[in-house]
Each structure stands twice: as C-alpha cells, then as structure tokens.
Coordinates of C-alpha atoms in Angstrom, one line a residue:
M1 CA 0.0 0.0 0.0
Y2 CA 1.3 3.4 -0.9
A3 CA 1.3 6.5 1.3
A4 CA -1.6 8.5 -0.2
A5 CA -0.9 12.0 -1.3
E6 CA -3.2 14.8 -0.4
D7 CA -4.7 14.9 -3.8
E8 CA -5.6 11.2 -3.6
Y9 CA -8.4 12.1 -1.2
H10 CA -11.7 13.4 -2.6
D11 CA -15.2 13.9 -1.5
E12 CA -16.8 11.4 -3.9
V13 CA -16.3 8.4 -1.7
F14 CA -19.7 7.1 -2.8
P15 CA -21.1 7.8 -6.3
V16 CA -23.3 10.9 -6.7
V17 CA -24.8 11.1 -10.2
P18 CA -27.8 13.5 -10.4
A19 CA -30.2 13.4 -13.3
P20 CA -30.2 16.5 -15.6
A21 CA -32.0 19.3 -13.8
D22 CA -33.5 20.6 -17.0
G23 CA -35.1 17.3 -17.9
S24 CA -32.8 16.6 -20.9
P25 CA -31.9 13.0 -21.7
W26 CA -29.5 11.5 -19.2
Q27 CA -26.2 10.0 -20.5
A28 CA -25.6 6.7 -18.7
P29 CA -22.0 5.8 -18.0
A30 CA -22.2 2.5 -19.8
D31 CA -24.7 0.1 -21.5
L32 CA -25.7 -1.7 -18.3
E33 CA -26.6 1.5 -16.5
E34 CA -28.6 2.7 -19.6
H35 CA -30.5 -0.6 -19.5
L36 CA -31.2 -0.2 -15.7
Y37 CA -32.3 3.3 -16.2
E38 CA -34.9 2.2 -18.8
L39 CA -36.1 -0.5 -16.3
T40 CA -36.3 2.1 -13.5
L41 CA -38.5 4.3 -15.7
A42 CA -40.7 1.2 -16.5
D43 CA -40.8 0.2 -12.8
D44 CA -39.6 -3.3 -13.8
G45 CA -37.8 -4.4 -10.6
Y46 CA -37.7 -8.1 -11.5
T47 CA -35.9 -7.5 -14.9
Y48 CA -33.6 -5.0 -13.1
L49 CA -32.6 -7.8 -10.7
R50 CA -32.1 -10.2 -13.5
A51 CA -29.6 -7.8 -15.1
L52 CA -27.8 -7.6 -11.7
A53 CA -27.7 -11.3 -11.5
V54 CA -25.8 -11.4 -14.9
A55 CA -23.3 -8.6 -14.2
G56 CA -22.8 -8.7 -10.4
L57 CA -22.4 -5.7 -8.1
Y58 CA -19.8 -3.8 -6.1
R59 CA -20.1 -3.1 -2.4
P60 CA -18.1 -0.4 -0.5
V61 CA -15.8 -1.6 2.3
P62 CA -13.7 0.6 4.5
L63 CA -10.1 -0.6 4.3
T64 CA -9.8 -0.6 8.1
D65 CA -12.7 -3.1 8.3
L66 CA -11.2 -5.2 5.5
A67 CA -7.9 -5.4 7.4
A68 CA -9.6 -6.5 10.6
R69 CA -11.8 -9.1 8.8
P70 CA -10.1 -10.1 5.6
D71 CA -12.2 -13.3 5.1
A72 CA -15.5 -11.6 5.7
P73 CA -15.6 -7.9 4.7
P74 CA -18.9 -6.5 6.1
L75 CA -21.6 -4.8 4.1
F76 CA -21.5 -1.0 4.5
S77 CA -24.9 -0.1 6.0
I78 CA -26.6 2.9 7.7
E79 CA -29.6 3.3 9.9
V80 CA -32.4 5.4 8.3
P81 CA -34.9 7.6 10.3
D82 CA -37.5 4.8 10.5
G83 CA -35.1 2.5 12.3
R84 CA -34.3 0.2 9.5
R85 CA -30.8 -0.5 8.3
V86 CA -30.0 -0.1 4.6
A87 CA -26.9 -1.4 2.7
Q88 CA -25.8 0.1 -0.6
V89 CA -24.3 -1.6 -3.6
Y90 CA -23.4 -0.3 -7.1
T91 CA -23.0 -1.4 -10.7
A92 CA -19.5 -0.9 -12.2
G93 CA -20.3 2.1 -14.3
F94 CA -21.1 4.3 -11.3
L95 CA -18.0 3.5 -9.2
P96 CA -16.1 6.7 -8.3
P97 CA -12.3 7.4 -8.4
P98 CA -10.4 5.1 -6.1
H99 CA -10.1 6.5 -2.5
P100 CA -7.3 5.6 -0.1
D101 CA -9.7 4.7 2.8
L102 CA -12.5 2.8 1.0
V103 CA -12.5 0.1 -1.6
Y104 CA -15.2 -1.7 -3.7
E105 CA -15.5 -5.4 -3.6
Y106 CA -17.2 -7.4 -6.4
V107 CA -20.2 -9.5 -5.2
T108 CA -22.8 -11.6 -7.0
L109 CA -26.5 -11.4 -6.3
G110 CA -26.3 -15.1 -5.3
T111 CA -23.7 -14.3 -2.6
L112 CA -25.8 -11.5 -1.3
A113 CA -28.8 -13.8 -1.1
A114 CA -26.8 -16.4 0.9
A115 CA -24.8 -14.2 3.2
W116 CA -27.2 -11.3 3.9
P117 CA -26.8 -9.9 7.5
D118 CA -29.9 -10.4 9.7
D119 CA -29.8 -6.8 10.9
V120 CA -29.9 -5.2 7.4
D121 CA -33.5 -4.7 6.2
V122 CA -33.1 -3.0 2.8
L123 CA -30.8 -3.3 -0.2
V124 CA -30.4 -0.1 -2.3
V125 CA -28.7 -0.3 -5.7
N126 CA -27.1 2.7 -7.3
T127 CA -28.4 5.1 -4.7
R128 CA -28.3 8.9 -5.6
T129 CA -28.2 8.0 -9.3
P130 CA -31.0 8.0 -11.9
C131 CA -31.0 4.1 -11.6
E132 CA -31.7 4.0 -7.9
Q133 CA -33.7 1.0 -6.8
Y134 CA -34.7 -0.3 -3.3
F135 CA -35.4 -4.0 -2.4
L136 CA -36.6 -5.4 0.9
T137 CA -34.5 -8.3 2.1
T138 CA -37.1 -10.8 3.3
D139 CA -36.5 -14.5 3.0
E140 CA -38.8 -14.6 0.0
E141 CA -37.1 -11.8 -1.8
R142 CA -33.6 -13.3 -1.3
E143 CA -34.9 -16.6 -2.7
V144 CA -35.7 -14.7 -5.9
W145 CA -32.1 -13.3 -5.9
A146 CA -30.7 -16.8 -5.5
D147 CA -32.9 -18.2 -8.3
L148 CA -31.9 -15.4 -10.7
H149 CA -28.3 -15.9 -9.9
A150 CA -28.5 -19.7 -10.5
E151 CA -30.3 -19.2 -13.8
H152 CA -28.3 -16.2 -15.2
H153 CA -24.9 -15.7 -13.7
R154 CA -22.0 -17.3 -15.5
A155 CA -18.5 -15.9 -14.8
D156 CA -17.3 -16.8 -18.3
R157 CA -20.0 -14.7 -19.9
L158 CA -18.6 -11.5 -18.5
G159 CA -15.5 -11.6 -20.8
D160 CA -14.8 -11.5 -24.5
R161 CA -16.6 -8.3 -25.1
I162 CA -15.9 -4.6 -25.7
E163 CA -17.0 -2.5 -22.8
T164 CA -16.8 1.3 -23.2
R165 CA -17.6 4.0 -20.7
R166 CA -19.8 6.8 -22.1
T167 CA -18.8 9.3 -19.4
G168 CA -15.7 10.2 -17.5
A169 CA -13.1 8.9 -20.0
P170 CA -10.0 11.0 -20.5
A171 CA -9.8 13.3 -23.5
P172 CA -8.0 12.2 -26.7
G173 CA -4.3 12.1 -26.1
A174 CA -1.6 10.0 -24.6
L175 CA -3.6 8.8 -21.6
L176 CA -6.5 7.5 -23.8
H177 CA -4.1 6.0 -26.2
G178 CA -2.2 4.3 -23.4
L179 CA -5.5 2.9 -22.2
A180 CA -6.3 1.6 -25.7
C181 CA -2.9 -0.3 -25.7
G182 CA -4.5 -2.7 -23.1
A183 CA -7.5 -3.4 -25.3
H184 CA -6.7 -7.1 -25.7
L185 CA -6.8 -7.8 -22.0
C186 CA -9.8 -5.5 -21.4
Y187 CA -11.7 -7.5 -24.1
A188 CA -10.7 -10.8 -22.6
N189 CA -11.8 -9.8 -19.1
G190 CA -14.9 -7.7 -20.2
D191 CA -13.4 -4.6 -18.5
A192 CA -14.1 -1.0 -19.5
W193 CA -11.1 -0.1 -21.6
N194 CA -11.3 3.7 -21.2
T195 CA -11.6 4.5 -17.5
L196 CA -8.9 5.8 -15.1
D197 CA -11.2 5.1 -12.1
W198 CA -10.1 1.5 -12.0
H199 CA -11.8 -1.0 -9.7
G200 CA -11.5 -4.0 -12.0
A201 CA -12.8 -7.2 -10.5
G202 CA -13.0 -5.6 -7.0
Y203 CA -10.2 -4.8 -4.6
S204 CA -9.5 -8.3 -3.2
N205 CA -9.7 -9.9 -6.6
E206 CA -7.3 -7.4 -8.0
V207 CA -4.9 -8.1 -5.2
A208 CA -5.3 -11.9 -5.7
R209 CA -4.8 -11.6 -9.5
L210 CA -1.5 -9.8 -9.1
E211 CA -0.2 -12.4 -6.7
E212 CA -1.4 -15.4 -8.7
W213 CA -0.3 -14.4 -12.1
W214 CA 2.6 -12.1 -11.4
G215 CA 3.9 -12.9 -7.9
V216 CA 3.2 -9.3 -6.9
R217 CA 2.3 -8.9 -3.2
D218 CA 3.1 -5.3 -2.5
R219 CA 3.8 -1.9 -3.9
E220 CA 7.5 -2.5 -4.4
E221 CA 6.9 -5.7 -6.3
W222 CA 4.3 -4.0 -8.5
H223 CA 6.6 -1.1 -9.3
A224 CA 9.4 -3.5 -10.3
V225 CA 7.1 -5.5 -12.7
Q226 CA 5.6 -2.4 -14.1
R227 CA 9.0 -1.0 -14.8
R228 CA 10.2 -4.2 -16.5
L229 CA 7.1 -4.3 -18.7
L230 CA 7.5 -0.7 -19.8
D231 CA 11.2 -1.4 -20.5
R232 CA 10.2 -4.5 -22.5
E233 CA 12.3 -6.8 -20.2
V234 CA 9.6 -9.4 -19.3
S235 CA 9.5 -11.1 -22.7
P236 CA 12.8 -12.9 -23.6
W237 CA 15.2 -10.6 -25.4
Y238 CA 15.9 -13.1 -28.1
W239 CA 12.4 -13.0 -29.6
D240 CA 13.0 -9.5 -30.9
F241 CA 16.7 -10.4 -31.6
V242 CA 15.5 -13.0 -34.1
L243 CA 12.9 -10.7 -35.7
G244 CA 15.6 -8.0 -35.9
A245 CA 17.9 -10.3 -37.8
R246 CA 15.3 -10.6 -40.5
T247 CA 14.9 -6.9 -40.7
A248 CA 18.7 -6.6 -41.1
V249 CA 18.8 -8.8 -44.2
A250 CA 15.5 -7.8 -45.7
T251 CA 15.2 -5.6 -48.8
G252 CA 11.8 -3.8 -48.3
R253 CA 8.8 -5.8 -47.3
G254 CA 9.5 -8.7 -49.6
A255 CA 10.0 -12.3 -48.4
V256 CA 13.4 -13.1 -46.8
D257 CA 15.2 -16.4 -47.5
P258 CA 14.8 -18.4 -44.3
D259 CA 18.4 -19.8 -44.6
L260 CA 19.8 -16.3 -44.9
W261 CA 17.8 -15.3 -41.9
R262 CA 19.0 -18.2 -39.8
Q263 CA 22.6 -17.5 -40.9
C264 CA 22.2 -13.9 -39.8
V265 CA 20.9 -15.0 -36.5
E266 CA 23.8 -17.3 -35.9
V267 CA 26.6 -15.1 -37.1
T268 CA 25.3 -12.0 -35.2
L269 CA 24.9 -14.0 -32.0
R270 CA 28.3 -15.6 -32.2
D271 CA 29.9 -12.2 -33.0
R272 CA 28.1 -10.6 -30.1
V273 CA 29.4 -13.3 -27.7
V274 CA 33.0 -12.7 -28.9
A275 CA 32.5 -8.9 -28.6
T276 CA 31.3 -9.1 -25.0
S277 CA 33.5 -12.0 -23.8
G278 CA 36.9 -11.3 -25.1
P279 CA 39.1 -12.9 -27.8
D280 CA 39.9 -16.0 -25.9
T281 CA 36.3 -17.1 -25.4
P282 CA 35.4 -20.2 -27.6
H283 CA 32.7 -19.5 -30.0
R284 CA 33.2 -21.8 -33.0
P285 CA 30.7 -24.7 -33.3
G286 CA 31.7 -27.5 -30.9
D287 CA 33.9 -25.2 -28.8
D288 CA 30.9 -24.1 -26.6
P289 CA 28.1 -26.7 -26.4
E290 CA 25.9 -24.4 -24.4
L291 CA 26.2 -21.6 -27.0
D292 CA 25.7 -24.1 -29.8
Q293 CA 22.5 -25.3 -28.2
F294 CA 21.2 -21.7 -27.8
V295 CA 22.1 -21.0 -31.5
A296 CA 20.2 -24.0 -32.6
A297 CA 17.2 -22.9 -30.6
L298 CA 17.2 -19.5 -32.2
R299 CA 17.6 -20.9 -35.6
A300 CA 14.5 -23.1 -34.9
L301 CA 12.7 -20.0 -33.7
V302 CA 12.9 -18.6 -37.2
G303 CA 10.8 -21.5 -38.4
K304 CA 8.3 -21.1 -35.6
V305 CA 7.9 -17.4 -36.4
L306 CA 7.4 -18.2 -40.1
R307 CA 4.7 -20.8 -39.3
Y308 CA 2.9 -18.5 -37.0
E309 CA 3.0 -15.7 -39.6
A310 CA 1.6 -18.0 -42.3
R311 CA -1.3 -18.9 -40.0
F312 CA -1.8 -15.2 -39.2
R313 CA -2.0 -14.4 -42.9
A314 CA -4.5 -17.3 -43.5
D315 CA -6.7 -16.0 -40.6
G316 CA -6.6 -12.4 -41.7
L317 CA -4.5 -11.3 -38.7
L318 CA -1.8 -10.2 -41.1
P319 CA -2.1 -8.9 -44.7
A320 CA -1.0 -11.2 -47.6
D321 CA 2.6 -9.7 -47.5
G322 CA 2.6 -8.9 -43.7
R323 CA 5.1 -9.9 -41.1
V324 CA 5.8 -9.1 -37.5
D325 CA 8.9 -7.0 -36.9
T326 CA 8.7 -6.8 -33.1
V327 CA 6.7 -8.4 -30.3
A328 CA 7.0 -5.2 -28.2
A329 CA 3.2 -5.0 -28.0
W330 CA 3.1 -8.1 -25.8
D331 CA 4.9 -6.3 -22.9
I332 CA 3.4 -2.9 -23.8
G333 CA -0.2 -4.2 -23.7
R334 CA 0.4 -5.9 -20.4
A335 CA 2.0 -2.8 -19.0
S336 CA -1.1 -0.8 -19.8
K337 CA -3.2 -3.2 -17.8
M338 CA -0.5 -3.7 -15.1
A339 CA -0.9 0.1 -14.4
R340 CA -4.6 -0.4 -13.8
W341 CA -4.2 -3.6 -11.8
G342 CA -1.8 -1.8 -9.6
R343 CA -4.2 1.0 -9.1
G344 CA -7.1 -1.4 -8.2
A345 CA -4.9 -3.1 -5.7
R346 CA -3.9 0.3 -4.2
Y347 CA -0.2 -0.3 -5.0
A348 CA -0.2 2.6 -7.5
T349 CA -1.0 6.2 -7.1
R350 CA -3.2 8.1 -9.6
A351 CA -0.1 9.9 -10.8
E352 CA 1.8 6.6 -11.3
L353 CA -1.1 5.2 -13.3
G354 CA -1.2 8.1 -15.6
S355 CA 2.6 8.2 -16.1
A356 CA 2.7 4.5 -16.9
L357 CA -0.1 4.8 -19.5
E358 CA 1.6 7.7 -21.2
E359 CA 4.8 5.8 -21.3
A360 CA 3.0 2.8 -22.8
S361 CA 1.5 5.0 -25.4
R362 CA 4.9 6.4 -26.4
A363 CA 6.4 2.9 -26.6
A364 CA 3.6 1.6 -28.8
R365 CA 3.9 4.6 -31.2
S366 CA 7.7 4.2 -31.5
A367 CA 7.4 0.5 -32.3
Y368 CA 4.4 0.3 -34.6
A369 CA 2.5 2.3 -37.2
S370 CA -1.1 1.1 -36.6
W371 CA -3.3 -0.8 -34.2
E372 CA -3.3 -3.7 -36.6
E373 CA 0.5 -4.0 -36.4
F374 CA 0.4 -3.6 -32.7
S375 CA -2.2 -6.4 -32.4
A376 CA -0.2 -8.8 -34.5
G377 CA 2.9 -8.2 -32.4
Y378 CA 0.8 -8.8 -29.3
V379 CA -0.6 -12.0 -30.6
L380 CA 2.7 -13.4 -31.7
G381 CA 4.2 -12.6 -28.3
R382 CA 1.3 -14.3 -26.6
C383 CA 1.7 -17.4 -28.8
L384 CA 5.4 -17.6 -28.3
H385 CA 4.8 -17.4 -24.5
F386 CA 1.9 -19.8 -24.2
D387 CA 0.8 -21.6 -27.3
E388 CA 3.8 -23.9 -28.4
E389 CA 2.4 -24.1 -32.0
E390 CA -0.7 -25.9 -30.9
F391 CA -2.9 -23.2 -32.3
G392 CA -5.2 -23.9 -29.4
S393 CA -7.2 -21.5 -27.1
W394 CA -4.1 -19.4 -26.4
Y395 CA -4.3 -18.5 -30.1
T396 CA -8.0 -18.7 -31.0
T397 CA -9.2 -16.5 -28.2
V398 CA -6.8 -13.7 -29.0
L399 CA -7.6 -14.1 -32.7
H400 CA -11.2 -13.6 -31.9
A401 CA -10.3 -10.5 -29.9
H402 CA -8.2 -9.1 -32.7
R403 CA -11.1 -9.5 -35.1
A404 CA -13.5 -7.8 -32.7
L405 CA -11.1 -5.0 -31.9
T406 CA -10.3 -4.2 -35.5
T407 CA -13.9 -4.3 -36.8
D408 CA -16.4 -3.3 -34.1
P409 CA -17.3 0.4 -34.4
D410 CA -17.2 0.7 -30.6
S411 CA -13.7 -0.6 -30.4
P412 CA -10.9 1.7 -29.0
W413 CA -9.0 0.9 -32.1
H414 CA -11.7 2.6 -34.2
T415 CA -12.2 5.5 -31.8
V416 CA -8.6 6.3 -30.9
A417 CA -6.2 7.3 -33.6
F418 CA -3.0 5.3 -33.4
A419 CA -0.5 8.0 -34.6

C-alpha cells in the first residue's frame, strides 16, 4: 500500500450522479446503466434484478474493516430515520475514483442472497443516481435473488466483449491512447477499456490476481514488474533479436530467404558473444556446447515465427505480405493493464497510473504504425509465450479478440487514432 498523497483524497467516496435538472436526456456511464435506467422508468424491478444477476455488483468496504476481517468484509450499512438498516451496492459504471480509505468489492446477487446480514433490512442499488432501486431483504425476496443468480450468472459470460464508458473517460491524447494499448486484455476480461477510475474485479480480486499471475504482493513488487514491462524486459530478449535479424537482411517488405535469416541470427549472435566476452572465449561450433544449443534454438525459432505468420495471414490477422517485426506489444499491452491492476490493488497512485499509461503510449507509437500492427505483435508474443504451436485456445481466443477490436465500431482501435 502506498502513502496516499493529499490529492488522492476526494469527496466522492460514494457515487453521486444526479439526473439532468432541465429534464434533458440522461447520458448513462455504460450500457448496463442505460438498461437499468430504462427499467427504472418502466418500474420493472424483476428484470432489473435479472440484469444484476448477470453482471454482479460492487459493495463499498472501509479498508480498516477489511484489514480487521479479511475473510468476511462487512456490508456497509446505515440506519435510516424509520429505524431500518440499509446497505448500498453499485454497478460498475457508477464507481467513483479510487479512494485511499475505502474500496469496492465485487459480489454476486447469489452471494448477497446467501450471506445477507440479519440486521440489514433493505438493499439499495445505485443510490443517488437515476438508476436507484430499493429492495426489501425478506427471505422470499432473497430466494428470488438466489434463483436469478443460478439461472443467469456465468462468470465466463462477462469476458470476451468490448466495454466502453460513455462518461468520465480521458480526452483524446496520450492517456487515452495508453488505455487503448491494453484493449486485448480488457476485451478478454470484459473490462471497460477507457476508464482511469479503476476497480477492476474488485479490490480483493485485483490483489489476488496480481499475486497469482505475477507474484506481486506489495507496492515495491508491483513497481518492479511495471518498470520491467515498460522497458520490455519481461519477454525474452531473443524474440526481438531473431525478428531484428530478418529486418537486417530484408530488402523492403518482400520475403526473406529463411536460410539467410537463420545464418544472420547465428553469425550475429556468435559475433556478439565474442565482442562481449573477449578474444579467448570459444565461439566456434563445438567449442561451446551451451552456446551451440542456444544458437540451434534461435535458428529453430525462425521456423516457428514463419509458421505463425503463415497462419496469421491465412486467418486475416496479417495482410498477404505482412510480417511481425517486433513483439514489443506483448509487454506494452500488459504494461497498460498492469498500471490499472496496480491502481485497483492500491499499489499505484493516480499519478503513477497516468505516467505508466503515457509511457506505454509512447512505446507503442515508436514500435508500430497502426493498431493492426500492434495487435499482430501482441498476438505473436502471446503465442510464443503460451501456445507452443498448438494453435489452441491461447491463439484462437486472442484471434477472436483481434477480429472484434479491428472491426467493431465501438472498439478503441476505431475511436482512438494510433498515430
């Protein structure tokens, strides 16, 4: 946890979103809230609940309470004048900027039904917004919640979609471009791609995600991983070394003879070993078995890249004469999301989030000329990391994302200019 700066504190601990005073149409923050607004106007509480069962909710939790009871964070509730207790929850589009003292935890309608405190009488959803709805929490009512959850909630239905915030996004510029660099991961997780007010999957889930996938357990570890991603040091250096060897022997965008490419890889690598190790270091084949093995692996990587690129062209991920010159996007795209994950886990300040996104934007623009090129580099990096030429789900899911992100009119890659 970082030591919060004074400007990290703000008054909007809970969302406050008034309807237009002049009666003009209200702009909902996202598609879900627009749907809930229509249901509120129609007084259709059952369908409103059904939408909540699909998407889930966020409940506010003071960090002091979470530290005291990490396995059972309490519902935040207040007593109203008639003596009843009311607990408030929100949908994702209404969540305010992160606050140092209070976090938002993701919760399903089914969990609320099963673990509702006996002393809380009313659930209010999206209070002080145009989508405000109140529900009594009787046994019969909570049975309805449980049934709706069982019928409609599937965690895997929340991903593989483009989610765009209609309000509160940064203006066009480096920040928005840096957010768009993380579009592949936002699509996979069903996250809003264009918000700086990051809560992700809820505070505890963001903390757990960073530990499980990245070994990050505190601010210092987050900062180290964020720096390595922005410096493009997480992916193996030799991926771009091999791709750079092709660029060195290529004439224009035409095809490069694979044997010439492999020869360039081997000669350049052996010359680099000599230059960095001194004249007495063995470097001829057979003199250094470990180096010979590494050279053979990089020569084989040439064939692997060629086979991936052939598949990419067949699937429309690359044009007919296209190739991938760098996999920088694999680290840059993850750096864009790492900045947001760090913010959600309260490891990153608001200023650090913005700085990392702007740096990701600059790195992407220096390495690529278009979102399509950026995406192809990202996909190749992911495949080299995970797929092992199986062309399985590690490839097919990201191919599906590429197609959506390059064709859907709502995609960041259609609404944010690359250059």
